[in-house]
Amino acid sequence: MSPVLASIPVRCGSAMKVDAPAPASEAHVRRDGTVGRLLPVLVVGVVAAALVLRFLTSSDLWLDEALTVNIAKLPLSHLREALLRDGAPPLFYVLLHGWITVFGTGDLAVRSLSGVLGVVMLGLTYAAGRRFGATEMEHRWAAWSAVLVVASSPFAVRFSTEARMYMLAMVLVLLGYLALMRLIEDGVTAIRFAAVVLCTAGLLYTQYWSIFLLAVVGAILLLRAWRAPELELLRARQAVLAVALGGLLFIPWVPTFLSQLQHTGTPWDTPSTPPTGAALGIIDFAGGKTVEGWSLVLVVVILALLALCATSTGPRTLAIDLRTVPGFRWEWLVGALTLSAGLTLSYIGGTGFQSRYAAVIYPFFALAVAGGVLVFRDTRIRIALLAFIVAFGFVGAARNAMTNRTQASQVVDVITAESRPGDVVVACPDQLGPDTHRLINRRLGLDEVVYPTLEGPAFVNWVDYATRNAAADPVKFAQRVVDRADGHQIWVIWAPQYKTFAGQCEAMINAIATTRGAGSDRIAADQAIYEFMGLRQFPSG
């Protein structure tokens, strides 16, 4: 049983009474031992493929990635000002800034930081998995099962191939979890204490959803410090102190965070009810709304639930205990409470939810899935379950490698082939600016602007975004673009259905057409693509 709050009983119902399991046969023990020793060998191929997939994607950088890179390229002295407009914490941008200094700004280069972190996550997952099980064989089964779940996870693969902070958050969660459990189980050392402090601060400076995670962990630790046996009180109190000190390190950033909280948020999204958000998060853990995602999600959810409330009574039989069973109980609880708290408070606060925010709980979910595999004593069932998870997970991971997340390259290819110096390129809304701007050759001599600000396309200013857009006048903007073009072609990169724009891009295009003619649609927005966009060309006038 995980030691966090081990002394606090949980009562959710009554247990089903079953006869004590019969001792395993000598042949079964021998077979289990043989397979257990071979398991690391059998997964080498899977892990090797997983390592490749953490650096392999054919996609161009989409909005969030391109914007992240543009901010990270700025001098560090300008970082706080840029993030005030963006709404994110700074740690990943600082790390990416240093990474870019060494490796450059190519797509593979900027994504490789997340790829390396994805590889580190596999090692940390093994270490976390080894904490579970009653024997050395069970420790190895739990560890390698967890590695296989994460190695083939479309969610983990996706964020290993994105220049965003979410893989860093997952790594810090696992590092902090391991350090905290060692501190509680084996006692305090300077290294363990410092690791908890730094991981706590690192999470706060990486992803704001970690506030919900740390609040849940802090509450559990405080309860343990109150209810733990007398001999464990000191360790519990030291754990509380370490987390609290990590939180204090966040104080210098608090004024920036409060400004972001007041003025940025998620104006591009609609708040989701907690059940809807939870369903979205879990399905994306399994690969999203795809054939493989729908096929995998039921299995992994059942396994995660079995880790919480099932025990083996024989090679192929289980007993369900609604009081929950020792093992993954507290890891499961931390993940569930964090997701519930985050979704509820986000909904109350009127902010949207994207499954990537749940990166801080994904490691606990993956461990619970591995725990569900471990519930079965028959090695053939374990292998079959892991084979199913790996097979369908790799289908989703392969889709990630082959699918372009944005239409930016389609649009820019046409502009590159047919534009002339002095042409005006308009991105409407401004969210289409960063990734298309990244692909446009500066030597083409194009004048790039965004709607509604008429500013450059490298950044998006999220401050009071909805208010600013509501006040925009698409007809006046169109006239300014026509005047700016001064007889050159006008290219409009646009997409419908963006929140807070309510038909403004269409109105702006129609206003340009009154002086330049209808123009021609060169690229149609393909809404099957994650970031879709179209291209309208207006001739010289």
XYZ file of C-alpha atoms in Angstrom:
541
model
C 0.000 0.000 0.000
C 1.213 3.481 -0.766
C 2.164 5.116 2.515
C 0.468 8.461 1.828
C -2.297 8.612 4.413
C -1.917 4.877 4.946
C -3.301 5.289 8.411
C -6.586 6.882 7.257
C -9.337 4.361 6.481
C -11.480 4.745 3.378
C -15.051 3.438 3.383
C -16.960 3.555 0.100
C -19.160 0.520 0.513
C -18.834 -3.117 1.492
C -16.524 -5.799 0.242
C -17.628 -8.953 -1.544
C -16.637 -11.914 0.599
C -14.662 -14.600 -1.169
C -12.806 -17.705 -0.160
C -9.083 -17.315 0.347
C -7.192 -18.071 -2.844
C -5.563 -21.431 -3.175
C -1.774 -21.526 -3.380
C -0.480 -21.227 -6.925
C 0.761 -24.419 -8.494
C 4.477 -24.999 -8.915
C 4.066 -24.954 -12.707
C 2.206 -21.645 -12.570
C 4.872 -20.090 -10.345
C 7.610 -21.370 -12.673
C 5.817 -20.062 -15.758
C 5.191 -16.696 -14.100
C 8.826 -16.452 -13.089
C 10.065 -17.287 -16.573
C 7.813 -14.776 -18.271
C 8.612 -12.180 -15.629
C 12.340 -12.569 -16.307
C 11.732 -12.383 -20.051
C 9.416 -9.403 -19.836
C 12.190 -6.757 -20.044
C 13.585 -8.556 -23.094
C 10.176 -8.729 -24.753
C 9.561 -5.009 -24.355
C 12.879 -3.866 -25.840
C 11.345 -3.628 -29.298
C 8.351 -1.707 -27.971
C 10.530 0.750 -26.083
C 12.818 1.195 -29.093
C 9.831 2.075 -31.264
C 8.567 4.400 -28.537
C 11.888 6.241 -28.477
C 11.704 6.855 -32.219
C 8.097 8.033 -32.029
C 9.069 10.635 -29.423
C 11.106 12.449 -32.079
C 9.078 11.636 -35.186
C 6.297 13.784 -36.581
C 5.644 15.170 -40.036
C 3.556 18.079 -38.748
C 4.458 21.713 -39.035
C 4.367 23.695 -35.802
C 0.810 24.775 -35.024
C -0.260 27.972 -33.260
C 0.724 27.147 -29.664
C 4.079 25.688 -30.668
C 5.016 28.513 -33.024
C 3.973 31.084 -30.439
C 5.979 29.278 -27.744
C 9.087 29.288 -29.921
C 8.669 32.964 -30.796
C 8.433 33.869 -27.114
C 11.357 31.607 -26.173
C 13.563 33.300 -28.796
C 13.170 36.658 -27.078
C 15.880 37.915 -24.709
C 15.122 36.620 -21.227
C 14.750 40.210 -20.034
C 11.642 40.470 -22.268
C 10.115 37.178 -21.155
C 7.873 38.437 -18.360
C 6.359 41.128 -20.576
C 5.667 38.598 -23.330
C 4.087 36.127 -20.930
C 1.869 38.816 -19.436
C 0.226 38.896 -22.865
C 0.365 35.128 -23.344
C -0.867 33.814 -19.978
C 1.656 31.023 -19.332
C 4.262 30.416 -16.587
C 7.946 30.868 -17.549
C 10.015 27.741 -16.812
C 9.592 25.889 -20.103
C 10.275 29.079 -22.060
C 13.523 29.616 -20.150
C 14.622 26.038 -20.845
C 13.618 26.295 -24.504
C 15.502 29.589 -24.796
C 18.697 27.837 -23.739
C 17.906 24.838 -25.940
C 17.405 27.078 -28.994
C 20.713 28.807 -28.299
C 22.453 25.458 -28.688
C 20.343 23.586 -31.264
C 18.588 26.279 -33.292
C 14.958 26.891 -34.225
C 14.184 24.128 -36.738
C 11.053 22.061 -36.159
C 12.984 18.983 -35.006
C 15.323 21.082 -32.892
C 12.652 22.917 -30.903
C 10.587 19.769 -30.410
C 13.528 17.635 -29.324
C 13.542 19.187 -25.857
C 10.135 17.608 -25.276
C 11.370 14.412 -26.944
C 14.278 14.130 -24.510
C 11.913 14.779 -21.622
C 9.651 12.033 -23.018
C 12.554 9.590 -22.838
C 13.289 10.689 -19.262
C 9.643 10.056 -18.422
C 10.007 6.404 -19.393
C 12.835 5.935 -16.893
C 10.907 7.719 -14.159
C 7.827 5.619 -14.945
C 9.880 2.465 -14.410
C 11.091 3.765 -11.046
C 7.547 4.724 -10.010
C 6.139 1.361 -11.146
C 8.674 -0.569 -9.078
C 7.091 0.804 -5.940
C 4.118 -1.519 -6.368
C 3.775 -5.254 -5.792
C 4.618 -7.557 -2.904
C 7.573 -9.465 -4.389
C 10.508 -8.681 -6.649
C 8.663 -10.356 -9.513
C 5.618 -8.179 -8.903
C 7.816 -5.073 -8.713
C 9.211 -5.885 -12.153
C 5.787 -6.632 -13.582
C 4.399 -3.352 -12.269
C 7.399 -1.368 -13.523
C 7.474 -2.811 -17.030
C 3.703 -2.697 -17.355
C 3.754 0.998 -16.504
C 6.577 1.574 -18.997
C 4.617 -0.181 -21.752
C 1.499 1.876 -21.014
C 3.436 5.151 -21.211
C 5.717 4.062 -24.073
C 2.766 3.374 -26.361
C 0.524 6.141 -25.045
C -0.733 8.461 -27.814
C -1.032 11.186 -25.172
C 2.580 10.861 -24.012
C 3.841 10.531 -27.586
C 1.892 13.613 -28.706
C 3.414 15.839 -26.056
C 6.873 14.409 -26.633
C 6.590 15.822 -30.167
C 5.238 19.269 -29.264
C 7.277 22.328 -28.348
C 5.091 22.925 -25.307
C 5.436 22.585 -21.545
C 3.265 19.536 -20.937
C 5.933 16.839 -21.086
C 8.047 18.871 -18.660
C 5.045 18.939 -16.316
C 4.698 15.128 -16.476
C 8.392 14.651 -15.744
C 8.243 16.998 -12.756
C 5.163 15.206 -11.419
C 6.987 11.866 -11.464
C 10.176 13.334 -9.997
C 8.228 15.022 -7.225
C 6.167 11.898 -6.561
C 9.263 9.695 -6.229
C 11.067 12.208 -4.009
C 8.026 12.687 -1.776
C 7.425 8.968 -1.332
C 11.085 8.331 -0.512
C 10.965 11.142 2.024
C 7.869 9.683 3.712
C 8.941 6.042 3.550
C 12.690 6.224 4.216
C 13.142 9.487 6.047
C 14.373 12.942 5.214
C 17.717 13.642 3.579
C 18.897 16.964 2.190
C 18.577 15.666 -1.377
C 15.035 14.328 -0.920
C 13.861 17.465 0.840
C 15.398 19.719 -1.801
C 13.921 17.579 -4.590
C 10.397 17.994 -3.208
C 10.902 21.748 -2.811
C 12.282 22.197 -6.326
C 9.716 19.941 -8.014
C 6.900 21.802 -6.278
C 8.257 25.156 -7.440
C 9.088 23.747 -10.880
C 5.512 22.574 -11.392
C 4.099 25.964 -10.431
C 6.461 27.653 -12.878
C 5.586 25.142 -15.643
C 1.800 24.663 -15.735
C -0.848 26.444 -13.731
C -3.035 23.349 -13.455
C -0.368 22.037 -11.076
C -1.914 24.398 -8.496
C -4.851 21.989 -8.262
C -2.513 18.998 -7.961
C -0.395 20.586 -5.247
C -3.489 21.724 -3.339
C -4.742 18.123 -3.258
C -1.330 16.726 -2.283
C -0.939 19.416 0.377
C -4.352 18.636 1.864
C -3.544 14.925 2.014
C -0.172 15.604 3.635
C -1.747 17.924 6.210
C -4.280 15.234 7.057
C -1.476 12.724 7.388
C 0.482 15.090 9.621
C -2.570 15.194 11.872
C -3.623 11.536 11.747
C -0.366 9.649 11.203
C 1.061 7.333 13.889
C 3.328 9.174 16.307
C 6.557 7.793 14.826
C 5.609 9.077 11.356
C 4.508 12.564 12.371
C 7.941 14.097 11.877
C 8.263 12.839 8.285
C 4.749 13.974 7.469
C 5.424 17.439 8.832
C 8.715 17.643 6.947
C 6.875 16.716 3.739
C 4.352 19.500 4.382
C 7.218 21.927 4.979
C 8.956 20.930 1.735
C 5.806 21.469 -0.339
C 5.144 24.769 1.436
C 8.676 26.015 0.755
C 8.258 25.081 -2.905
C 5.096 27.157 -2.951
C 6.912 30.116 -1.394
C 9.405 30.088 -4.277
C 6.499 30.954 -6.543
C 5.844 34.264 -4.756
C 7.994 36.406 -7.106
C 5.780 35.323 -10.031
C 2.463 35.804 -8.206
C 1.841 39.407 -9.417
C 2.318 38.232 -13.009
C 0.061 35.238 -12.418
C -2.691 37.393 -10.939
C -2.529 39.771 -13.911
C -2.710 36.823 -16.306
C -5.620 35.384 -14.348
C -7.518 38.653 -14.624
C -6.773 39.534 -18.244
C -5.956 36.387 -20.283
C -7.565 33.028 -19.393
C -9.047 30.999 -22.266
C -11.048 33.476 -24.389
C -10.795 31.109 -27.360
C -12.706 28.317 -25.606
C -16.092 27.668 -24.017
C -16.308 26.376 -20.413
C -17.078 22.660 -20.183
C -19.097 21.020 -17.427
C -16.897 18.825 -15.201
C -18.296 15.503 -16.553
C -17.747 16.652 -20.129
C -14.220 17.801 -19.353
C -13.387 14.541 -17.578
C -14.641 12.513 -20.535
C -12.613 14.673 -22.922
C -9.479 14.230 -20.858
C -9.770 10.459 -20.519
C -10.567 9.834 -24.186
C -7.553 11.923 -25.173
C -5.385 9.881 -22.795
C -6.338 6.921 -25.016
C -5.777 8.625 -28.358
C -8.725 10.953 -28.855
C -11.938 10.519 -30.829
C -10.474 8.015 -33.276
C -11.108 4.336 -33.920
C -8.104 3.356 -31.846
C -8.988 5.870 -29.117
C -12.521 4.571 -28.688
C -11.203 0.990 -28.803
C -8.594 1.607 -26.134
C -10.381 3.928 -23.716
C -12.803 1.361 -22.286
C -10.002 -1.108 -21.545
C -7.717 1.407 -19.822
C -10.558 2.898 -17.776
C -11.637 -0.560 -16.580
C -8.048 -1.421 -15.692
C -7.639 1.833 -13.764
C -10.815 1.034 -11.812
C -9.656 -2.531 -11.132
C -6.435 -1.147 -9.647
C -8.589 0.766 -7.186
C -11.104 -1.855 -6.083
C -10.180 -5.370 -7.270
C -8.065 -8.161 -5.826
C -7.095 -11.470 -7.330
C -8.631 -14.612 -5.837
C -7.124 -16.977 -8.363
C -5.300 -17.059 -11.711
C -8.439 -15.918 -13.551
C -10.803 -14.652 -10.832
C -11.163 -11.291 -9.113
C -13.032 -9.934 -6.123
C -14.412 -6.394 -6.074
C -13.975 -4.431 -2.839
C -15.954 -1.186 -2.838
C -13.956 0.057 0.134
C -10.997 0.145 -2.288
C -7.905 -1.987 -1.842
C -4.318 -1.156 -0.909
C -1.897 -0.509 -3.729
C -2.769 2.372 -6.013
C -5.417 3.863 -3.720
C -3.811 7.206 -2.949
C -2.256 7.732 -6.362
C -5.704 7.144 -7.828
C -7.279 9.519 -5.333
C -4.786 12.307 -6.027
C -5.439 12.080 -9.762
C -9.222 11.966 -9.407
C -9.426 14.821 -6.926
C -7.066 16.986 -8.980
C -9.130 16.488 -12.129
C -12.395 17.103 -10.261
C -11.111 20.235 -8.531
C -9.576 21.650 -11.700
C -12.651 21.063 -13.821
C -15.067 22.366 -11.197
C -13.144 25.559 -10.454
C -12.499 26.167 -14.153
C -16.195 25.842 -14.893
C -17.141 28.161 -12.044
C -14.504 30.648 -13.201
C -15.777 30.533 -16.777
C -12.544 29.212 -18.314
C -12.256 26.457 -20.877
C -10.597 23.067 -20.551
C -8.330 21.221 -22.940
C -7.146 17.672 -22.249
C -3.516 18.812 -22.314
C -4.150 20.594 -19.009
C -4.619 17.146 -17.442
C -0.957 16.342 -18.140
C -0.295 16.772 -14.401
C -2.484 13.765 -13.606
C -1.602 11.552 -16.565
C 1.312 9.809 -14.729
C -1.097 8.685 -11.989
C -3.572 7.445 -14.583
C -0.850 5.437 -16.342
C 0.269 3.883 -13.049
C -3.328 2.947 -12.266
C -3.708 1.252 -15.672
C -0.556 -0.751 -14.969
C -2.001 -1.598 -11.560
C -5.106 -2.966 -13.246
C -2.935 -5.281 -15.323
C -1.172 -6.407 -12.155
C -4.484 -7.434 -10.553
C -4.605 -10.494 -12.840
C -2.388 -13.348 -11.692
C -2.449 -15.284 -14.973
C 0.547 -14.112 -16.983
C -1.228 -14.859 -20.257
C -3.996 -12.402 -19.350
C -1.429 -9.790 -18.384
C 0.430 -10.216 -21.654
C -2.787 -10.105 -23.670
C -3.883 -6.891 -21.971
C -0.493 -5.249 -22.471
C -0.393 -6.382 -26.097
C -3.818 -4.807 -26.677
C -2.763 -1.538 -25.022
C 0.501 -1.387 -26.966
C -1.076 -2.293 -30.314
C -3.874 0.275 -30.176
C -1.642 2.840 -28.513
C 0.921 2.589 -31.308
C -1.808 3.063 -33.906
C -2.591 6.401 -32.263
C 1.102 7.231 -31.930
C 1.651 6.438 -35.616
C -1.275 8.693 -36.512
C 0.479 11.465 -34.575
C 3.649 10.880 -36.590
C 1.876 11.042 -39.952
C -0.767 13.734 -39.389
C -0.192 17.424 -39.940
C -1.796 19.436 -37.144
C -2.166 22.557 -39.277
C -2.906 23.651 -42.845
C -0.239 26.347 -42.612
C 2.105 24.725 -45.141
C -0.705 24.311 -47.696
C -1.503 28.007 -47.461
C 2.101 29.195 -47.477
C 3.032 27.017 -50.469
C 0.494 28.895 -52.608
C 1.583 32.298 -51.294
C 5.235 31.449 -51.893
C 4.593 30.343 -55.470
C 2.418 33.275 -56.561
C 3.095 36.308 -54.358
C 5.117 39.360 -55.311
C 7.069 41.798 -53.123
C 4.732 44.291 -51.477
C 1.742 41.943 -51.323
C -0.213 42.133 -48.078
C -0.896 38.922 -46.140
C -3.686 39.133 -43.552
C -4.268 36.444 -40.899
C -7.847 36.457 -39.602
C -8.100 35.718 -36.768
C -4.674 36.651 -35.400
C -4.330 33.098 -34.056
C -3.454 31.961 -37.605
C -0.476 34.292 -37.708
C 2.364 32.626 -35.760
C 2.566 29.284 -37.604
C 2.035 30.717 -41.104
C 4.526 33.499 -40.390
C 7.069 30.874 -39.372
C 6.881 29.285 -42.831
C 6.864 32.444 -44.974
C 10.267 33.278 -46.455
C 11.198 36.802 -45.347
C 12.992 37.379 -48.662
C 9.625 37.395 -50.425
C 9.166 40.940 -49.167
C 5.579 40.457 -47.984
C 3.713 42.758 -45.604
C 2.200 40.485 -42.931
C -0.511 41.726 -40.573
C -3.228 40.238 -38.391
C -6.881 40.997 -37.727
C -7.988 43.016 -35.791
C -4.835 44.846 -34.618
C -2.968 45.279 -37.932
C 0.155 44.264 -35.991
C 2.766 41.698 -37.003
C 1.902 37.979 -36.929
C 4.601 36.538 -34.655
C 2.630 36.919 -31.402
C -0.944 36.832 -30.134
C -1.925 39.304 -27.435
C -4.491 37.512 -25.244
C -5.010 40.435 -22.852
C -8.724 41.291 -22.678
C -9.027 39.397 -25.946
C -12.804 39.090 -26.159
C -13.361 42.763 -25.306
C -10.892 43.912 -27.930
C -12.375 41.703 -30.638
C -15.927 42.773 -29.843
C -14.899 46.391 -30.440
C -13.233 45.672 -33.799
C -14.670 47.063 -37.049
C -14.046 44.658 -39.965
C -15.078 47.236 -42.608
C -12.636 49.880 -41.371
C -9.930 47.219 -41.068
C -10.561 46.137 -44.663
C -10.179 49.709 -45.917
C -6.871 50.062 -44.091
C -5.649 46.832 -45.676
C -6.663 48.005 -49.159
C -4.883 51.316 -48.599
C -1.833 49.488 -47.279
C -1.714 47.156 -50.273
C -1.592 50.187 -52.631
C -2.258 48.180 -55.771
C -0.541 44.934 -54.680
C -2.262 41.585 -54.175
C -4.008 40.837 -50.896
C -3.873 37.350 -49.408
C -6.292 36.555 -46.587
C -5.567 33.514 -44.436
C -8.764 32.879 -42.542
C -10.954 30.381 -40.728
C -14.572 30.462 -39.526
C -16.005 29.542 -36.139
C -13.330 31.125 -33.959
C -14.798 32.227 -30.656
C -15.056 36.009 -30.045
C -14.947 36.787 -33.811
C -18.589 36.000 -34.746
C -18.363 36.394 -38.514
C -15.900 39.281 -38.477
C -13.414 37.560 -40.802
C -16.152 36.948 -43.352
C -17.284 40.587 -43.041
C -13.720 41.808 -43.534
C -13.292 39.646 -46.656
C -16.587 40.905 -48.092
C -15.505 44.501 -47.451
C -12.239 43.962 -49.340
C -14.243 42.427 -52.180
C -16.237 45.640 -52.646
C -13.086 47.355 -53.952
C -11.007 44.422 -55.233
C -13.651 42.100 -56.620
C -14.663 38.733 -55.205
C -11.195 37.251 -55.408
C -10.613 33.499 -55.519
C -10.473 30.797 -52.885
C -7.110 29.067 -53.258
C -7.223 26.774 -50.229
C -10.397 25.522 -48.560
C -10.457 25.159 -44.786
C -10.404 21.436 -43.962
C -12.084 21.053 -40.599
C -10.778 17.504 -40.267
C -7.369 19.076 -39.543
C -6.683 20.216 -35.994
C -5.856 23.800 -37.007
C -7.762 24.409 -40.221
C -7.515 27.512 -42.393
C -8.390 28.701 -45.886
C -6.780 31.182 -48.303
C -8.522 33.894 -50.345
C -6.534 35.756 -53.030
C -7.467 39.257 -54.182
C -5.782 40.499 -57.383
C -3.778 43.687 -57.776
C -5.962 46.740 -57.908
